[in-house]
Tab-separated table of C-alpha atoms in Angstrom:
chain	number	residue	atom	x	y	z
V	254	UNK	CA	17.889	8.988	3.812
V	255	UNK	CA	14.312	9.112	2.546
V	256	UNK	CA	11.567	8.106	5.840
V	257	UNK	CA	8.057	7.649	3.524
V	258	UNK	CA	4.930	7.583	5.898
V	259	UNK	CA	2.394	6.659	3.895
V	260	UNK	CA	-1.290	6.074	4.636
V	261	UNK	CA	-2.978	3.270	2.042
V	262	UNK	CA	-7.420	3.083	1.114
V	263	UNK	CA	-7.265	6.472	0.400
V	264	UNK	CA	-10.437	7.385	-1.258
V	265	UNK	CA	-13.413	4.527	0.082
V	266	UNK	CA	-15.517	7.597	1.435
V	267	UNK	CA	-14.433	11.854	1.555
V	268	UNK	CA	-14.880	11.594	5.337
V	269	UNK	CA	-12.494	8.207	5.843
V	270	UNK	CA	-10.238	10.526	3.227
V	271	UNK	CA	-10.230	13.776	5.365
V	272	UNK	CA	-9.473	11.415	7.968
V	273	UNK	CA	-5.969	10.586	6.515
V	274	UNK	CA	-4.994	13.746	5.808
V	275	UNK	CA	-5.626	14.889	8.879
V	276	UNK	CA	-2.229	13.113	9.084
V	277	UNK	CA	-0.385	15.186	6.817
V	278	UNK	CA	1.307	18.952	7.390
V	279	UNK	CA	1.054	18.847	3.656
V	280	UNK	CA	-2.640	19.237	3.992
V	281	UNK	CA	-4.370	21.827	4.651
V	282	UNK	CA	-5.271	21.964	8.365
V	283	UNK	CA	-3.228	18.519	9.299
V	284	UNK	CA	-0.779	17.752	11.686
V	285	UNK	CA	1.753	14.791	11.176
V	286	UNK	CA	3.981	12.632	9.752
V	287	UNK	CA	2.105	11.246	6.316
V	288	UNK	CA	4.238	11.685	3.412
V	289	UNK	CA	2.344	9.478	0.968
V	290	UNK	CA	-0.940	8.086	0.236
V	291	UNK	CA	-1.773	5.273	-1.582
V	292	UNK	CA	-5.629	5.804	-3.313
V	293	UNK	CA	-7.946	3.448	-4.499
V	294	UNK	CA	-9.361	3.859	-8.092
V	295	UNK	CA	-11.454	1.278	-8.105
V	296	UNK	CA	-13.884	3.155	-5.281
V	297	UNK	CA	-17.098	4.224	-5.996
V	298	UNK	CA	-16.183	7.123	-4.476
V	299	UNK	CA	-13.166	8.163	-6.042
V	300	UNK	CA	-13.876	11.349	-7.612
V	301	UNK	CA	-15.592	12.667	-4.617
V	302	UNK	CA	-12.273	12.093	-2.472
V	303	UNK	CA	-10.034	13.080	-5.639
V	304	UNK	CA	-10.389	17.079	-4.790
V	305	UNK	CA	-9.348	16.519	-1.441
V	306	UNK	CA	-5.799	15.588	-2.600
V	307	UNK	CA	-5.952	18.704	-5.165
V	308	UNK	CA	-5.813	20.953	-1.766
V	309	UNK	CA	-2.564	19.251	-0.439
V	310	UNK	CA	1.058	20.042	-1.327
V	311	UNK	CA	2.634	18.576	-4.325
V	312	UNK	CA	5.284	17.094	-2.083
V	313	UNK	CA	3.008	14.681	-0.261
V	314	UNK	CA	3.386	11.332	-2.609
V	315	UNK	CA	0.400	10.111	-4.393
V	316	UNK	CA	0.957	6.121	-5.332
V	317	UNK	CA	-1.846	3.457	-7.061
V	318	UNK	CA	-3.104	1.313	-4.437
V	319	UNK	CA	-3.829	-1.816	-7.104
V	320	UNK	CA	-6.680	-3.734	-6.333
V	321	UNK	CA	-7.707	-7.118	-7.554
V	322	UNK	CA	-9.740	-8.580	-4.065
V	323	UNK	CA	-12.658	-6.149	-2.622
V	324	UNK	CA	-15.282	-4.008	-4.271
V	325	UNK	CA	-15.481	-2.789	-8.243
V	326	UNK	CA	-13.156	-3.149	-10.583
V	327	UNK	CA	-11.725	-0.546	-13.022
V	328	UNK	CA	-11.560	-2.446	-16.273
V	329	UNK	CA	-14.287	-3.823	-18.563
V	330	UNK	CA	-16.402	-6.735	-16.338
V	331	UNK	CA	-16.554	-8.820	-19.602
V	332	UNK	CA	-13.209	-8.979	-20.032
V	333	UNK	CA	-12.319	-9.992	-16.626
V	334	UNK	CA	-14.488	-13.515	-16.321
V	335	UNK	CA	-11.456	-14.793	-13.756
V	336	UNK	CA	-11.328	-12.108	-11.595
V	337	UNK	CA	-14.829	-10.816	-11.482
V	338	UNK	CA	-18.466	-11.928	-10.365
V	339	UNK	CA	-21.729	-10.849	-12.842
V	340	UNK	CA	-21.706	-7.542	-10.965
V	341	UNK	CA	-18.357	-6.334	-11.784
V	342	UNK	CA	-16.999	-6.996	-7.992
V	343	UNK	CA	-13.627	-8.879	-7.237
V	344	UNK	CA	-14.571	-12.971	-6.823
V	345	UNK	CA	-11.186	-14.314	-5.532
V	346	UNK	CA	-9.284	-13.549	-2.118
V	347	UNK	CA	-5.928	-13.464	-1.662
V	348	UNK	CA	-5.940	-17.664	-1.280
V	349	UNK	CA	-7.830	-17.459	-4.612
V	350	UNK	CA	-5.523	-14.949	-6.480
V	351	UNK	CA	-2.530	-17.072	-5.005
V	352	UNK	CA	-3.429	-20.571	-6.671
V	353	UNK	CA	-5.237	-19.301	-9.907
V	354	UNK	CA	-1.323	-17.373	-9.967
V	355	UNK	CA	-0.035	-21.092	-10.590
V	356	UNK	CA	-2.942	-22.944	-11.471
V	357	UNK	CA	-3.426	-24.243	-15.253
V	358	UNK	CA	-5.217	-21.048	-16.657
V	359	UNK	CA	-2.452	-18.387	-15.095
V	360	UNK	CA	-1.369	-17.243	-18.135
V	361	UNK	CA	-5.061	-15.981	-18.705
V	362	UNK	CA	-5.507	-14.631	-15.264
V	363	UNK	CA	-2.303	-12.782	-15.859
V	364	UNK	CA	-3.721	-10.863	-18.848
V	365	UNK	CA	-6.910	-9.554	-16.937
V	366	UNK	CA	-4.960	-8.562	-14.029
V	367	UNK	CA	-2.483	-6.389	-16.278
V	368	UNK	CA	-5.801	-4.975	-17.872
V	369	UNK	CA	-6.831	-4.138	-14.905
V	370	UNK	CA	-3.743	-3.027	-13.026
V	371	UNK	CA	-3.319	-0.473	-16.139
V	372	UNK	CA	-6.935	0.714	-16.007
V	373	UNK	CA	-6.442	1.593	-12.360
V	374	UNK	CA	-3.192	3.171	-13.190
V	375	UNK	CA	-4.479	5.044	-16.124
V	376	UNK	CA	-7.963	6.059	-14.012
V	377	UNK	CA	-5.243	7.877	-11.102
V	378	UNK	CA	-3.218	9.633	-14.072
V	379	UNK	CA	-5.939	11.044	-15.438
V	380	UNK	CA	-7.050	12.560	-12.286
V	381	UNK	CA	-3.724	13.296	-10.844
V	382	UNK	CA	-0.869	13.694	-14.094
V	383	UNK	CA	2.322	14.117	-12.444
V	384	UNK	CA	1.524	10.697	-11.447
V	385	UNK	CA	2.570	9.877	-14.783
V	386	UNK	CA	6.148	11.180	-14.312
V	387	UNK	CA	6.384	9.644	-10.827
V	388	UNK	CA	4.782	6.362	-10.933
V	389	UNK	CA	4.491	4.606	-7.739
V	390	UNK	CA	2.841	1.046	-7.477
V	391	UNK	CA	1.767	-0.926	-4.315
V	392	UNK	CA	-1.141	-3.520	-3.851
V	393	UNK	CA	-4.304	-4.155	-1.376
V	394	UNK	CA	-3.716	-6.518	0.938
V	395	UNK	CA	-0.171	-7.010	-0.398
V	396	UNK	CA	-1.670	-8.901	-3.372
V	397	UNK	CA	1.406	-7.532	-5.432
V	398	UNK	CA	3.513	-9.801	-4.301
V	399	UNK	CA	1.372	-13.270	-5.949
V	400	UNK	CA	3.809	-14.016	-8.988
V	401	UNK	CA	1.100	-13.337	-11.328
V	402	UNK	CA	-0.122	-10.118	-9.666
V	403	UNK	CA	3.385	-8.996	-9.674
V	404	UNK	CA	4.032	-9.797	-13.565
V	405	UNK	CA	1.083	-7.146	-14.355
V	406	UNK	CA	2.630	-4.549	-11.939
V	407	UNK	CA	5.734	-4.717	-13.927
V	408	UNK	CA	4.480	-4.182	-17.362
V	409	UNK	CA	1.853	-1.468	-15.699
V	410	UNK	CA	5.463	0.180	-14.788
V	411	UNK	CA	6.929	-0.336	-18.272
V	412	UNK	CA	4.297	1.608	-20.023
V	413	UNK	CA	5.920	4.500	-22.064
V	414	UNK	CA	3.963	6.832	-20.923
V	415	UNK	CA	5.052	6.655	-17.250
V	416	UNK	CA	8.328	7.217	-15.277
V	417	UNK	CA	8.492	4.587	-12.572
V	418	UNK	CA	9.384	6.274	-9.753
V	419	UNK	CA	8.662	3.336	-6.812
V	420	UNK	CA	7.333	-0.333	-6.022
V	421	UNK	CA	6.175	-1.310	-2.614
V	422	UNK	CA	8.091	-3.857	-1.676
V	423	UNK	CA	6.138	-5.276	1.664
V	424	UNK	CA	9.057	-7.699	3.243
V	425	UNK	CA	9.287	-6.551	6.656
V	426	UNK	CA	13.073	-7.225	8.389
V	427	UNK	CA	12.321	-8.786	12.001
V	428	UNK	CA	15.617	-7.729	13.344
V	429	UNK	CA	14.339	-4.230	13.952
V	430	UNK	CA	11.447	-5.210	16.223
V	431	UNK	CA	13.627	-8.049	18.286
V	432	UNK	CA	16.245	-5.750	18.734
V	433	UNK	CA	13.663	-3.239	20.180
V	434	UNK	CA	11.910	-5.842	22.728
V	435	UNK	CA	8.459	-5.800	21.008
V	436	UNK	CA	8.506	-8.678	18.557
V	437	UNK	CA	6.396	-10.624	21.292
V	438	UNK	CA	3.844	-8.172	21.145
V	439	UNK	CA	3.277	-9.301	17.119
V	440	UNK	CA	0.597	-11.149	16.021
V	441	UNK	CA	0.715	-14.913	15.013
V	442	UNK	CA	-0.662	-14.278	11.969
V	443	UNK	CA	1.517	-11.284	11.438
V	444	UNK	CA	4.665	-13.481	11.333
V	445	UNK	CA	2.867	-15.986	9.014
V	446	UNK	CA	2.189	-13.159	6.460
V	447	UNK	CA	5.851	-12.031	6.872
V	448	UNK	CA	7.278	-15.666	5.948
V	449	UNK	CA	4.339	-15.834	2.983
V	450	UNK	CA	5.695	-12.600	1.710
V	451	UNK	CA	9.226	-13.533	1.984
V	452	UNK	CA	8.994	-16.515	-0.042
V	453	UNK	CA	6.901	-14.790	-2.758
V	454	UNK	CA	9.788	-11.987	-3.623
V	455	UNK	CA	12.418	-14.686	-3.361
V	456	UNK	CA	10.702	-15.384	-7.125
V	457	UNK	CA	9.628	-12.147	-7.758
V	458	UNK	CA	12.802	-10.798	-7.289
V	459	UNK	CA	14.410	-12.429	-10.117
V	460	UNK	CA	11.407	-11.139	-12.207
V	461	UNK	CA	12.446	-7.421	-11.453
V	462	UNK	CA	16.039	-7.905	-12.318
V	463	UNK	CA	15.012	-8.977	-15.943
V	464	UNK	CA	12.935	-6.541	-16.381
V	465	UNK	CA	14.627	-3.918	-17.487
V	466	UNK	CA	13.198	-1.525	-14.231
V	467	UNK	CA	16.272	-1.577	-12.293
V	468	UNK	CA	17.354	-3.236	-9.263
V	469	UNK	CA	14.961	-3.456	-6.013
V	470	UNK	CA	17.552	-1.340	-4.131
V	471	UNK	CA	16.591	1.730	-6.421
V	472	UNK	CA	13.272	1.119	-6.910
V	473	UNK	CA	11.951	-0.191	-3.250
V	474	UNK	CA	12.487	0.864	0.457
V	475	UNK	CA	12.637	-0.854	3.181
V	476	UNK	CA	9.237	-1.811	4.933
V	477	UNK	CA	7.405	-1.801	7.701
V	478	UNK	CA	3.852	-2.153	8.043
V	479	UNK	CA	3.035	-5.974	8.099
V	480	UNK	CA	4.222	-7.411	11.352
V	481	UNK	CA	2.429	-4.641	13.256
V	482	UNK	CA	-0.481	-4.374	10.640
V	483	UNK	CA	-3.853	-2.351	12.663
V	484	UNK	CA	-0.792	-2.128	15.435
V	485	UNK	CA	0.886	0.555	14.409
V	486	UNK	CA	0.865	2.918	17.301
V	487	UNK	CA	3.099	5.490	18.572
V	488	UNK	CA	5.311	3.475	21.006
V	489	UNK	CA	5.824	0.298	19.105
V	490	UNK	CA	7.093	2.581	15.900
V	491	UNK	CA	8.855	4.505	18.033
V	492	UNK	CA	11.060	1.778	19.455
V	493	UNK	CA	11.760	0.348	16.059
V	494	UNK	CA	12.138	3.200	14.141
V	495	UNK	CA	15.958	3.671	15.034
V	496	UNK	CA	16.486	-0.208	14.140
V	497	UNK	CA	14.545	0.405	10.711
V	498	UNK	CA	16.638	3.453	9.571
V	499	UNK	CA	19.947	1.901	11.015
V	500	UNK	CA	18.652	-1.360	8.133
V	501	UNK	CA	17.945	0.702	5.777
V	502	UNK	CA	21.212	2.939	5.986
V	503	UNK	CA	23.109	-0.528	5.826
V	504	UNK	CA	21.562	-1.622	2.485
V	505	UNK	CA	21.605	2.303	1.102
V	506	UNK	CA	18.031	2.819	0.889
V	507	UNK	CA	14.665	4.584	1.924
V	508	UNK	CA	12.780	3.634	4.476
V	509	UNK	CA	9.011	3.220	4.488
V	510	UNK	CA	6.106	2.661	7.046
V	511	UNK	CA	2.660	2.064	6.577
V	512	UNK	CA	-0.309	3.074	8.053
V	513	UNK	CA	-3.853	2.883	7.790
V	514	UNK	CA	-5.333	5.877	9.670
V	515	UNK	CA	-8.744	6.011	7.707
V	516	UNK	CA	-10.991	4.631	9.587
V	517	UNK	CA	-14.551	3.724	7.687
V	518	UNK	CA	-17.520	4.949	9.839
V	519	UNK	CA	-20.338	1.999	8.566
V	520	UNK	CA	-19.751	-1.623	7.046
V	521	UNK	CA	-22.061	-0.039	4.436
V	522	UNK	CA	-20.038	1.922	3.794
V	523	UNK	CA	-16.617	-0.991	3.032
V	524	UNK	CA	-15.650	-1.336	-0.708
V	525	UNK	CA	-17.752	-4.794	-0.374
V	526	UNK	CA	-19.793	-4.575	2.841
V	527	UNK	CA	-19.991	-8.343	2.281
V	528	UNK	CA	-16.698	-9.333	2.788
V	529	UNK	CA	-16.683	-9.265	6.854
V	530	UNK	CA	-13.134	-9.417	6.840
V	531	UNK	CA	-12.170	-6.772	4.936
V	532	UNK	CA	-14.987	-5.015	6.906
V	533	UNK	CA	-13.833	-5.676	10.141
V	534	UNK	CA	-10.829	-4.123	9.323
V	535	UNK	CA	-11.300	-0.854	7.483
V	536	UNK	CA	-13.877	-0.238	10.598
V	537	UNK	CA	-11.473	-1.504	13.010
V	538	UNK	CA	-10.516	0.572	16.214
V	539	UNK	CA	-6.782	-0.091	14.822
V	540	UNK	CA	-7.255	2.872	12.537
V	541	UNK	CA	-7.853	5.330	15.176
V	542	UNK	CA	-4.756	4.332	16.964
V	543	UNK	CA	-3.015	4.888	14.156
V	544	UNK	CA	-4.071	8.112	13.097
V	545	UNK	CA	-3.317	9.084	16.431
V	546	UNK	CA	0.204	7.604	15.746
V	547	UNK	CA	0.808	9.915	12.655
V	548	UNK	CA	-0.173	12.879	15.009
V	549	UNK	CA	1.691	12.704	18.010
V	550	UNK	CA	4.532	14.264	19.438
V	551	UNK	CA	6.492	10.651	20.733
V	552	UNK	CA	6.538	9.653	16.856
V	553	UNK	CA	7.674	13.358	15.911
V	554	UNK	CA	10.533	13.234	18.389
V	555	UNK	CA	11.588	9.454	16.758
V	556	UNK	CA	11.645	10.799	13.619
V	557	UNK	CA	13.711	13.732	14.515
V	558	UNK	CA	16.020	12.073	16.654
V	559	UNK	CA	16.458	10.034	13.294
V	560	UNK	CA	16.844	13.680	11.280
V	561	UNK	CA	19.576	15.063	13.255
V	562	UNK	CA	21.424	11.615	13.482
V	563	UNK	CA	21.107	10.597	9.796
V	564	UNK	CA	19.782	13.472	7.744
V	565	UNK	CA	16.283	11.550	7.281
V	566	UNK	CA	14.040	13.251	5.411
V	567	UNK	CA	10.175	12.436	4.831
């Protein structure tokens, strides 16, 4: 069984970016558990944090983190009048994205988000090509999942010139953290964004099956990431990990967790330093506990309590 432990906003600044691989023994001078990083082309910094990755093993997993609601986007402004304000920056959260998705101009909205999800794709080929052979797709902010965010995914992954290899999947099974004894210890607004979620793939699940991609069971994992979102430290994982693998064995699939262990050292510093949510969070003590997470020896001794019981691999 595949474990993935992967580490998303890879690229807002080269110090935030050392910071998750720090997080990584596929890196040079880390220590840890990340497996996979999801990068952000749409930074302004991207091709100063892009030779950081060239230093790591090609075994650590390098996915598109596709971004539609904070900072610069990738694509042509002019051809993006939905998505974009008169300085090329994102305009619409993920409320915004959610009813222009099934408002009366969707269909339009769903052509500038598949230009832009494949100029973001094509941006992190071109720096990185064996991305092209192993494709793997996830969203900011889990904006993927909006019906007509998830439409441009999909024909982003049926280009011809890539290999799918994986699509985040962010529906996050409860059982695992009841089970456990540390479900009270999630957020309100955690379990609100799990039942949001849940109802979203319940549609875009049927969109996957005709497209031609394969089934979710080959092409996903299961998740974990959104109930203990800026949470994620090394007891809570540890007491659900067994519960996740045991879930994931059961439906004969990977496993993945998610982690956000860069921490951003200035709001100035943010994709959009106006956006004092998004601020709040990429600046966020949370990160620190979760790069210590990655690193430390209780996680290690979860995950290879998990190895010698189940053959996991990360």
């Amino acid at each position: 069984m595949s474990v993935i432990f992967t580490a998303d906003d890879f690229g807002i600044t080269p110090e935030q970016s050392r910071r998750i691989l720090e997080c990584s023994s596929m890196a040079p001078g880390g220590k840890g558990l990340l497996s996979s990083v999801s990068v952000l082309a749409t930074s302004p910094r991207f091709e100063e944090c892009a030779p950081l990755l060239d230093a790591c093993s090609d075994e650590l997993r390098i996915s598109v983190h596709l971004n539609f609601v904070e900072g610069p986007c990738a694509a042509n402004p002019e051809d993006l009048p939905l998505l974009v304000d008169e300085k090329g920056f994102f305009k619409l959260g993920y409320g915004g994205l959610l009813a222009a998705s099934v408002g009366p101009r969707s269909a339009e909205l769903e052509r500038e988000l598949t230009l832009e999800a494949k100029a973001q794709a094509a941006r992190i080929v071109a720096r990185f090509p064996r991305a092209a052979r192993h494709l793997r797709l996830d969203g900011h902010q889990h904006t993927q999942l909006i019906p007509a965010v998830f439409r441009a995914m999909l024909a982003t992954a049926a280009d011809p010139a890539y290999s799918l290899e994986y699509l985040r999947i962010p529906v996050e099974p409860a059982g695992p953290a009841r089970a456990a004894g540390v479900a009270a210890s999630v957020k309100p607004v955690n379990w609100v964004k799990r039942a949001l979620l849940g109802t979203l793939w319940s549609r875009d699940r049927r969109m996957l099956e005709a497209s031609g991609l394969g089934p979710y069971e080959d092409r996903s994992a299961v998740f974990s990431g959104v109930l203990f979102s800026g949470q994620m430290d090394k007891a809570r994982v540890s007491a659900v990990l067994p519960g996740l693998a045991e879930e994931a064995q059961r439906r004969g699939m990977g496993l993945e967790l998610l982690f956000h262990p860069g921490r951003v050292d200035a709001p100035e510093h943010c994709l959009n330093p106006s956006l004092p949510g998004f601020v709040e969070f990429s600046c966020g003590e949370g990160r620190d506990i979760e790069h210590e997470a990655l690193r430390s020896a209780e996680l290690a001794a979860a995950f290879g309590a998990l190895r010698d019981e189940h053959g996991a691999v990360a």
